[in-house]
Short mmCIF file of C-alpha atoms in Angstrom, two decimals:
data_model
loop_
_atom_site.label_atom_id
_atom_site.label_comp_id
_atom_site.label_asym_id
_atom_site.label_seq_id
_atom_site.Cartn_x
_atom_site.Cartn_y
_atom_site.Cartn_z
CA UNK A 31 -50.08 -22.64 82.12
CA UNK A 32 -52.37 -22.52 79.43
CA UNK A 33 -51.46 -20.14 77.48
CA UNK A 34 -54.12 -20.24 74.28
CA UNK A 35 -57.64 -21.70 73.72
CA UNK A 36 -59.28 -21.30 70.03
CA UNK A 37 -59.95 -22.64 67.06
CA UNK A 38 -57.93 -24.53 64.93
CA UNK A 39 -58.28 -22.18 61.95
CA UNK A 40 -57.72 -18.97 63.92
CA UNK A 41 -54.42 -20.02 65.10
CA UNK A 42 -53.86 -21.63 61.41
CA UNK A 43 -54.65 -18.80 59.43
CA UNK A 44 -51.99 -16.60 60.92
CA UNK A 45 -49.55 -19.04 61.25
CA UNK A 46 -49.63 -19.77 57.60
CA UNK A 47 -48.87 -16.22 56.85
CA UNK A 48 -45.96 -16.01 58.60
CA UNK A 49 -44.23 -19.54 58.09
CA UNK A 50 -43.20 -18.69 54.65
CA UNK A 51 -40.58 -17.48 55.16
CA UNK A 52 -39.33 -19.87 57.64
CA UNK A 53 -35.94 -22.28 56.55
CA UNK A 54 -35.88 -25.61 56.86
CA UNK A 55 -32.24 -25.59 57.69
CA UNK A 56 -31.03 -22.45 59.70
CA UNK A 57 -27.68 -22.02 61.40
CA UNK A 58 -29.49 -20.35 64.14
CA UNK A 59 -32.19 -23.30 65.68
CA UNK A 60 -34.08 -20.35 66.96
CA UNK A 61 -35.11 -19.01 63.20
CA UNK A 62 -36.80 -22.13 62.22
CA UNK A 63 -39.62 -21.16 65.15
CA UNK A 64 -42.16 -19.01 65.36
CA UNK A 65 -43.00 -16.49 68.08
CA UNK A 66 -46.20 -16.65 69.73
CA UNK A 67 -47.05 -14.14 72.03
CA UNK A 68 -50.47 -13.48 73.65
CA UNK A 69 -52.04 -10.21 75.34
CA UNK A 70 -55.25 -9.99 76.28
CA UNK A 71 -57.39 -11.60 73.84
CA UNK A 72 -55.39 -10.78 71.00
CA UNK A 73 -52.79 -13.54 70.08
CA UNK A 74 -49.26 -11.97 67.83
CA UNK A 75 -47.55 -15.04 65.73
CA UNK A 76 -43.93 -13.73 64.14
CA UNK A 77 -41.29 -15.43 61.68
CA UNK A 78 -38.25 -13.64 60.85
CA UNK A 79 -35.08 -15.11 58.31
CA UNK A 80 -33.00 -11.65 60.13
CA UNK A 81 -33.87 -10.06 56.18
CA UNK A 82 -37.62 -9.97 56.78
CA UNK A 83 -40.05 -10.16 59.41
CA UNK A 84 -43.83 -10.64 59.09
CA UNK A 85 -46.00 -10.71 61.74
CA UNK A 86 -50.02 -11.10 61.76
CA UNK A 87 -52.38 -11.25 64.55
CA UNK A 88 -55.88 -12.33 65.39
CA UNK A 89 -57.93 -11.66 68.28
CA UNK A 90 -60.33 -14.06 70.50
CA UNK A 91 -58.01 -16.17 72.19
CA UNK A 92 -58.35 -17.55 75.53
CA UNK A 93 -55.71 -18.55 78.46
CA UNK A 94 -54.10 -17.98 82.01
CA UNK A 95 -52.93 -14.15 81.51
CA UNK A 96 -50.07 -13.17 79.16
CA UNK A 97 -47.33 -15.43 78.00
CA UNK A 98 -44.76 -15.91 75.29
CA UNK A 99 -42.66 -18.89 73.48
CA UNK A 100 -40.91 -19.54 70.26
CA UNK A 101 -42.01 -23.02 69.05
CA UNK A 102 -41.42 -24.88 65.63
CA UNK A 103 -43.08 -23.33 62.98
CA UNK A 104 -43.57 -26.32 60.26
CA UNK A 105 -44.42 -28.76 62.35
CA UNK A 106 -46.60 -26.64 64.54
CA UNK A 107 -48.23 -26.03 61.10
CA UNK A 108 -48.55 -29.40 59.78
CA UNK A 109 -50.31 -30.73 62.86
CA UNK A 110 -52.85 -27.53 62.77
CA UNK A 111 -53.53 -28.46 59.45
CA UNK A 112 -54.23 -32.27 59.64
CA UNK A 113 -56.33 -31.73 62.22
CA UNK A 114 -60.46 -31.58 61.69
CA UNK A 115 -61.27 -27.43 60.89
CA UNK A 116 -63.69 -27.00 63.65
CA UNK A 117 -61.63 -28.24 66.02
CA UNK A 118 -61.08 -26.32 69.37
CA UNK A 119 -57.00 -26.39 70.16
CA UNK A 120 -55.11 -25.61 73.67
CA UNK A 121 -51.70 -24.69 73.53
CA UNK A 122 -50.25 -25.52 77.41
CA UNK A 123 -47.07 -23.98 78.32
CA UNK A 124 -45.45 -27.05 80.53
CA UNK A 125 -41.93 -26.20 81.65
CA UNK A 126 -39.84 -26.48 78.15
CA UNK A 127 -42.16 -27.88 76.63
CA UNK A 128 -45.46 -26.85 74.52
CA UNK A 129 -48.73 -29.41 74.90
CA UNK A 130 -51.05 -29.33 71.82
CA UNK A 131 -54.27 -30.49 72.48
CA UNK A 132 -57.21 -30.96 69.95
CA UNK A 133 -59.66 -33.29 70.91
CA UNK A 134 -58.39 -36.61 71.99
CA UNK A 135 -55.26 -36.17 70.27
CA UNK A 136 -51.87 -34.92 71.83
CA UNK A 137 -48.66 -33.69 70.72
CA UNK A 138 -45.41 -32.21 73.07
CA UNK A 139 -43.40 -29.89 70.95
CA UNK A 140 -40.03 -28.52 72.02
CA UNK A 141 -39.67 -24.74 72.47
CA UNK A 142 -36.91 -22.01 73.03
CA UNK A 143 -37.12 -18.51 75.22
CA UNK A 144 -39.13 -15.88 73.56
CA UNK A 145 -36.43 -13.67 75.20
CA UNK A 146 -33.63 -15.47 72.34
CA UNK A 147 -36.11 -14.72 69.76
CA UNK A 148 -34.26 -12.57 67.21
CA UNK A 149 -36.78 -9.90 66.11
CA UNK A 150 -35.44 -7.40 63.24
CA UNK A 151 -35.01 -3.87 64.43
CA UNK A 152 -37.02 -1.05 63.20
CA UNK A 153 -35.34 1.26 61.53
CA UNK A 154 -35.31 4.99 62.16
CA UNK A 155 -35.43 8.08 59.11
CA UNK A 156 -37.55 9.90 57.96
CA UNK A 157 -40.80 7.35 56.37
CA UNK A 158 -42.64 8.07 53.13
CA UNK A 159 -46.05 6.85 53.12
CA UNK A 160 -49.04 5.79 51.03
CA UNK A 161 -51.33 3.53 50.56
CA UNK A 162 -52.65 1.40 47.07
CA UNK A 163 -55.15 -1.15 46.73
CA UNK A 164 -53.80 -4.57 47.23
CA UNK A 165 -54.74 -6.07 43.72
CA UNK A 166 -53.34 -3.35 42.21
CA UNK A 167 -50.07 -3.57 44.34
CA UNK A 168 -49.90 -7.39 43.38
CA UNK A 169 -50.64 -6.85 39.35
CA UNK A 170 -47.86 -5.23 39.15
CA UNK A 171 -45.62 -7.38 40.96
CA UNK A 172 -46.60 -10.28 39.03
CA UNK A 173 -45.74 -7.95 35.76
CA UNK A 174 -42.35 -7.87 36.19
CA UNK A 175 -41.14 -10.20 39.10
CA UNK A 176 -40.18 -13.14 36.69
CA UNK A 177 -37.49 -11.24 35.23
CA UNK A 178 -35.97 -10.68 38.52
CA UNK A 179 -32.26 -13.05 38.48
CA UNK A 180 -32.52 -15.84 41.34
CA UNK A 181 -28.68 -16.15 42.31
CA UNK A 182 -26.68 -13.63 40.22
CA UNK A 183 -23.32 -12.37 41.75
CA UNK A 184 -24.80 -9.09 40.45
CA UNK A 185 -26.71 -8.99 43.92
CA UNK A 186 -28.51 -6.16 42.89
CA UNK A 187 -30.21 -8.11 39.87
CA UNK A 188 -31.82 -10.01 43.01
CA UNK A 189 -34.73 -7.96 43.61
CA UNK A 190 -37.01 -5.90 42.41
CA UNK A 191 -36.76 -1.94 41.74
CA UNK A 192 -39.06 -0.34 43.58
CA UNK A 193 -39.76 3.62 42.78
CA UNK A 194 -41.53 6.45 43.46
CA UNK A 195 -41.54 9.53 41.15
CA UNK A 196 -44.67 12.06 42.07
CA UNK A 197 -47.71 10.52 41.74
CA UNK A 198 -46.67 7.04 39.78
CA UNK A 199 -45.13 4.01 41.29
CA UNK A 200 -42.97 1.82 38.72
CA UNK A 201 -41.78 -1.88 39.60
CA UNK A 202 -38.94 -2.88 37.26
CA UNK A 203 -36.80 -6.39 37.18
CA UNK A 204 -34.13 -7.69 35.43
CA UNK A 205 -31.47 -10.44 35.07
CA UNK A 206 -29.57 -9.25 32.37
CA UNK A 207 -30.76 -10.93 29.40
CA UNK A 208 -34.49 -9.41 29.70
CA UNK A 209 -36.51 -6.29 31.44
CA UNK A 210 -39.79 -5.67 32.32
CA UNK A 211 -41.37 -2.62 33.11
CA UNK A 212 -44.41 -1.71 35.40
CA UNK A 213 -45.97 1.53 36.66
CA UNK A 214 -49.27 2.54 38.14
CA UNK A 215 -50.70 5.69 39.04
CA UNK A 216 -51.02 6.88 43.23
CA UNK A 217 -53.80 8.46 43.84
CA UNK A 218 -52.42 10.14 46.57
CA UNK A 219 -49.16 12.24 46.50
CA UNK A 220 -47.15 10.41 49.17
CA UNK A 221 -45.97 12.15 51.76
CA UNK A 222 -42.54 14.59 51.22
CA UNK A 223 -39.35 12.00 51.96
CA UNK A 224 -37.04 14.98 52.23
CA UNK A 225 -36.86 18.42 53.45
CA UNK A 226 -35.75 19.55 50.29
CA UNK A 227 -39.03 18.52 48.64
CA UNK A 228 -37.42 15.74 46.27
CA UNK A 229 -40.44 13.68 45.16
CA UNK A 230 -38.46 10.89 43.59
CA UNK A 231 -37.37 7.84 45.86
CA UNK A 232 -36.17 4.28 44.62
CA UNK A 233 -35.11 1.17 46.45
CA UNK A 234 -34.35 -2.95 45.39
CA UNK A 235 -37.13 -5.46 47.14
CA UNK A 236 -35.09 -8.68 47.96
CA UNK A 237 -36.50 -11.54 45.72
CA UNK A 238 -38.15 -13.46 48.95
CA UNK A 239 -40.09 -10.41 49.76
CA UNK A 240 -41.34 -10.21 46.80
CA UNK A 241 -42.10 -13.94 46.72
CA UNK A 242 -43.45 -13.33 50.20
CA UNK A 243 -45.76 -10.08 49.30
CA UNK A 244 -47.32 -12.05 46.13
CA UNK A 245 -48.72 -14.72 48.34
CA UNK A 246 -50.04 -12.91 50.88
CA UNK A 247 -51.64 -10.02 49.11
CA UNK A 248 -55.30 -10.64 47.95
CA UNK A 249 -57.20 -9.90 44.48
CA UNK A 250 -59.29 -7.20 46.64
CA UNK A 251 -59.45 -2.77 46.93
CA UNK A 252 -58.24 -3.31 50.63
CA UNK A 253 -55.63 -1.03 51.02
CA UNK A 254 -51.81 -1.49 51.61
CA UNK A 255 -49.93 0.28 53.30
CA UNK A 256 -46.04 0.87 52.47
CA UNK A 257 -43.49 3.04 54.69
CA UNK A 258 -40.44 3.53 52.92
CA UNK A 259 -37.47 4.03 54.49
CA UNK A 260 -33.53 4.95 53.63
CA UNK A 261 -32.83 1.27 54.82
CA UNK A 262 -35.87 -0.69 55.31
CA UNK A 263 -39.21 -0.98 53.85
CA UNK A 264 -42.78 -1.87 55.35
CA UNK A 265 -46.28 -3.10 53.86
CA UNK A 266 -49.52 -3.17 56.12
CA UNK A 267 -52.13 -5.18 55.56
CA UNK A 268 -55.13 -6.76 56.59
CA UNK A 269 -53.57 -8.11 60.19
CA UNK A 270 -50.70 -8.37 58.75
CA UNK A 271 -47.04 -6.25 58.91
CA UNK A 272 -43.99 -7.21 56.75
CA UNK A 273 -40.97 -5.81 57.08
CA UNK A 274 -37.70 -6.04 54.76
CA UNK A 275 -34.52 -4.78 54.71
CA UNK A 276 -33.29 -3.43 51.56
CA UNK A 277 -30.45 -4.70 48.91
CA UNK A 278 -27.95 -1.94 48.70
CA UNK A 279 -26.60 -1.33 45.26
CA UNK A 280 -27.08 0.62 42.10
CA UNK A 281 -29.68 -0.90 40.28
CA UNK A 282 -29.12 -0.43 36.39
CA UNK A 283 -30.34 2.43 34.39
CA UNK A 284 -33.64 0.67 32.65
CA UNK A 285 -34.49 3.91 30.46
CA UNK A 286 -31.66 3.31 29.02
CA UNK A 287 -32.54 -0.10 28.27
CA UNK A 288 -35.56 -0.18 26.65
CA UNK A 289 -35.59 1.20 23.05
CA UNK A 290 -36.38 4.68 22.17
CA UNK A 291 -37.07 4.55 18.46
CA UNK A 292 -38.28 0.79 16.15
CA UNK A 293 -38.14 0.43 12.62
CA UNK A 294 -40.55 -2.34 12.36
CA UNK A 295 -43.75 -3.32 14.61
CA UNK A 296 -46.20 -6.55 14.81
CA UNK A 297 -49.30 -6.74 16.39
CA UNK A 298 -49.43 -10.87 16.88
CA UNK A 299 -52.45 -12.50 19.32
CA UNK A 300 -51.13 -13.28 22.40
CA UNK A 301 -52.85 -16.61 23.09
CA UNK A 302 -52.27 -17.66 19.85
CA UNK A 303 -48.14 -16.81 19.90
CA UNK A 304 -48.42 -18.79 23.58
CA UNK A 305 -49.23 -21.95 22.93
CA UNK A 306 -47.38 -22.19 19.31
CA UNK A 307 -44.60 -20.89 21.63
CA UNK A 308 -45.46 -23.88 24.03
CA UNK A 309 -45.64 -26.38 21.68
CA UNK A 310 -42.16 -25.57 19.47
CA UNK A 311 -40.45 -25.37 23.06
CA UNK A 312 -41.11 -29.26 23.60
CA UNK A 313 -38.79 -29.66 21.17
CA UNK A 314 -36.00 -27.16 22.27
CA UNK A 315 -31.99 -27.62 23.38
CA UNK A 316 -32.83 -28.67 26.90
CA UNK A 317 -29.32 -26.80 28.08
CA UNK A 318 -30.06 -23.30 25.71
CA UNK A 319 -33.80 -23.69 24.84
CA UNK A 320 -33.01 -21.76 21.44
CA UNK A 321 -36.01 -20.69 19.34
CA UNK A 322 -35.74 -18.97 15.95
CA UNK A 323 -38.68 -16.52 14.82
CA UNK A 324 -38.90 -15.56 11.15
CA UNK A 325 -40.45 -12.81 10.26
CA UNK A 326 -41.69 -12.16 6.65
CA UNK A 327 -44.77 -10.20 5.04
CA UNK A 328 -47.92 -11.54 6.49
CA UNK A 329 -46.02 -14.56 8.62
CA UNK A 330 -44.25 -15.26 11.83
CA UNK A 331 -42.69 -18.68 11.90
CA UNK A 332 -41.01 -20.06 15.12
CA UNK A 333 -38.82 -23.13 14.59
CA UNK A 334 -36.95 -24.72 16.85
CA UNK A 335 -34.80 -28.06 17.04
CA UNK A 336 -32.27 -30.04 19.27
CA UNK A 337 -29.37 -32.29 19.52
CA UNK A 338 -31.02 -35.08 18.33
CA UNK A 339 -32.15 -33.22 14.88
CA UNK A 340 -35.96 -33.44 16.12
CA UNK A 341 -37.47 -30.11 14.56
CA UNK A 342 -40.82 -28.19 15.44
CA UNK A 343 -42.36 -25.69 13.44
CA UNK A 344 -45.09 -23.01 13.95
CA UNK A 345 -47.06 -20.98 11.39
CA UNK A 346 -49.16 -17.90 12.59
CA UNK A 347 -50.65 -15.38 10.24
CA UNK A 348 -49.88 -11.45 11.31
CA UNK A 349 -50.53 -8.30 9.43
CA UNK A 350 -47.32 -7.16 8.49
CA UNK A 351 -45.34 -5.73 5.69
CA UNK A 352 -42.10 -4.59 6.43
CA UNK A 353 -38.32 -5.98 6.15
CA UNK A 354 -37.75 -9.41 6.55
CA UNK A 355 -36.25 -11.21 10.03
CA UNK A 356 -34.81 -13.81 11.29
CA UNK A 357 -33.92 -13.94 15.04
CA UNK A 358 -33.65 -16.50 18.14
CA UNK A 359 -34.48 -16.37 21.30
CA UNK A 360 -34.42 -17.79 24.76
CA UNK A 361 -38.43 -19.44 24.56
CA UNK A 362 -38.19 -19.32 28.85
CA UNK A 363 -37.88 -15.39 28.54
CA UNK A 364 -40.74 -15.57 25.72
CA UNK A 365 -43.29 -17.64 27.56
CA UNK A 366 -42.56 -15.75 31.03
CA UNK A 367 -44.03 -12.36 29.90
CA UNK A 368 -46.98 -14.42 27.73
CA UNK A 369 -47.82 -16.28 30.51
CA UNK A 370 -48.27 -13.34 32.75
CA UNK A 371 -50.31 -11.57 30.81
CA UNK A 372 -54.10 -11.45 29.85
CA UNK A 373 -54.10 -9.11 27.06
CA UNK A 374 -55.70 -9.74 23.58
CA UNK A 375 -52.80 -8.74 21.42
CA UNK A 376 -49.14 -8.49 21.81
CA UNK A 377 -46.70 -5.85 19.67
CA UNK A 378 -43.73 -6.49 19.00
CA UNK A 379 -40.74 -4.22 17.85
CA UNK A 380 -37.79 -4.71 16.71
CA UNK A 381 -35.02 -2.93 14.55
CA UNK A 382 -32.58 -5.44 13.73
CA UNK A 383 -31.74 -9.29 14.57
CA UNK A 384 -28.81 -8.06 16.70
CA UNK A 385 -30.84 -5.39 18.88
CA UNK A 386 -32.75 -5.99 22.10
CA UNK A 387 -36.81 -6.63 21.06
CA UNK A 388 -39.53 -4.79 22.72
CA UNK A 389 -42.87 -6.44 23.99
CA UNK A 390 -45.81 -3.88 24.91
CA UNK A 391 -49.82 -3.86 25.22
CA UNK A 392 -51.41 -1.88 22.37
CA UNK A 393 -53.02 1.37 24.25
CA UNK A 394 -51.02 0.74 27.37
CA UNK A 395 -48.26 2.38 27.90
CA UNK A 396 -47.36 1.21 31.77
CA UNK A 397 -46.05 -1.97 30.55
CA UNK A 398 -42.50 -2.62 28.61
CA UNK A 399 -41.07 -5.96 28.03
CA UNK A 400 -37.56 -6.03 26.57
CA UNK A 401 -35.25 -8.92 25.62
CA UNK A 402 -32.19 -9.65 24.26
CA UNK A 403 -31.69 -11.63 21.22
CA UNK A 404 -29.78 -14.92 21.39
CA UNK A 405 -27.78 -16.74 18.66
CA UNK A 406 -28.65 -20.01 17.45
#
């Protein structure tokens, strides 16, 4: 039976968008495939790790009827991908197996029963809805998602808080030793979650979807869709549908976390602080990657050193004229919210070399960086 005629890079594209979140290594054989699944014209690929789900579609294909099959999804993706763009590809449905062919070349691939294909389950509640524009959606993912922890027994450190107060969506992470802070305005009121008319809704993104969402969402106004749900959470876009479950837990209380009040502020450049901050790390503790900043009227020195008494110094001239400091800090947690930003100048607050520091954007005040200081 052949089951789908097209081009190489209309069965590639989709298949790359869904593969991501495919293991390697998978207890259940069946999760390591992907399902492809043709009606009509329009061809339906889906991956699923039983957390999240994405599916994407594209239309145009050709073949004997309807049909479905669950086939390999890396190595159907490797061959798609070595093989010349233009290229017109036939899948063939052939008993148990699935017949690639492109050209002169062939390839058999194993398959397993659509029907055994564990698809997640959509869950039911009441949905709020609203739509953003993707590169907005994705800025502020990439503002805070590197202080999200990557295996914490805190499990609810492994994600991403997700919120909804009104009209302003906030995205914070943390691991424990840092925070940062995100919000952006809706332009639409999202639709009432409750009968009771509570506006305010907040939920933890696993890690991988967020992982997942930051490489498939695009620098463009198209709009994204998200349905949040008590349990579960959805994003729509372009042709493509994730779903997630959720990570249930209490995340911490961040206002709490980020200072209210500073004694002392510096306004530093923030490619200027980056790459002094790049170049004193080379010379870090490898295990603790210790830096010390001293702060003094009209200086900011960083200095660090390591087990073999190598030393690295930095020099960078600031406008500033209050009480001396000297503090470390962990350069990773440093260069993480430098590196993910594009803004001119940096501030910096502090109140003493025991309190947590704040990082924020002069004039923007949807943006909070805060981290803890570490002895050296």
């Amino acid at each position: 039976m052949l089951l789908i005629k097209t081009r190489r890079d209309t069965l590639l594209a989709p298949l790359q968008a869904v593969s991501g979140i495919v293991e390697r290594r998978h207890t259940l054989p069946i999760l390591s495939n992907v399902l492809l699944e043709k009606r009509g014209d329009v061809l339906t690929l889906l991956a699923t790790d039983i957390e999240i789900q994405i599916t994407s579609s594209t239309s145009g294909a050709t073949g004997d009827g309807d049909g479905a099959v669950t086939v390999g999804a890396r190595k159907l993706q490797e061959i798609l991908r070595s093989l010349p763009e233009s290229v017109e590809v036939s899948l063939v449905l052939d008993d148990r197996r699935l017949q690639l062919k492109a050209g002169k070349s062939r390839f058999s691939l194993q398959t397993l029963p659509a029907d055994d294909f564990p698809c997640l389950a959509m869950a039911e509640g009441e949905v709020r809805r609203f739509s953003v524009p993707q590169k907005e959606f994705r800025s502020l993912l990439a503002q805070t998602q590197y202080a999200m922890a990557a295996q914490d027994v805190r499990y609810y450190l492994n994600g991403l808080l997700l919120l909804v107060d009104g009209r302003e969506l906030r995205a914070v992470a943390t691991d424990g030793h840092r925070l940062a802070y995100a919000s952006m305005p809706l332009e639409d009121s999202p639709e009432a979650l409750r009968a009771d008319g509570a506006t305010r809704q907040e939920l933890i993104l696993p890690r991988k979807t967020v992982i997942e969402l930051n490489r498939l969402l695009s620098d463009s106004d198209e709009p994204l869709v998200i349905e949040m749900l008590p349990s579960q959470i959805r994003f729509k876009f372009a042709n493509i549908t994730l779903v997630s479950k959720l990570i249930d837990g209490r995340f911490p209380d961040y206002e709490r976390v980020i200072p209210a009040s500073l004694r002392n502020v510096v306004s530093v450049s923030r490619a200027q602080l980056l790459q002094s901050m790049v170049r004193a790390a080379i010379l870090t503790n490898e295990k603790f990657r210790g830096v010390r900043l001293m702060l003094g009227e009209g200086s900011l020195k960083i200095m660090a050193a390591n087990a073999e008494q190598e030393e690295a110094l930095e020099e960078i001239e600031v406008e500033y004229d209050g009480e001396p400091l000297d503090v470390g800090f962990n350069v990773a947690y440093l260069l993480d919210v430098l590196n993910n930003r594009a803004d001119e100048t940096i501030e910096w607050g502090f109140n003493d070399a025991n309190s947590s520091a704040l990082l924020t954007i002069p004039g923007n005040e949807r943006f909070r960086y805060v981290v803890m200081p570490m002895r050296i």
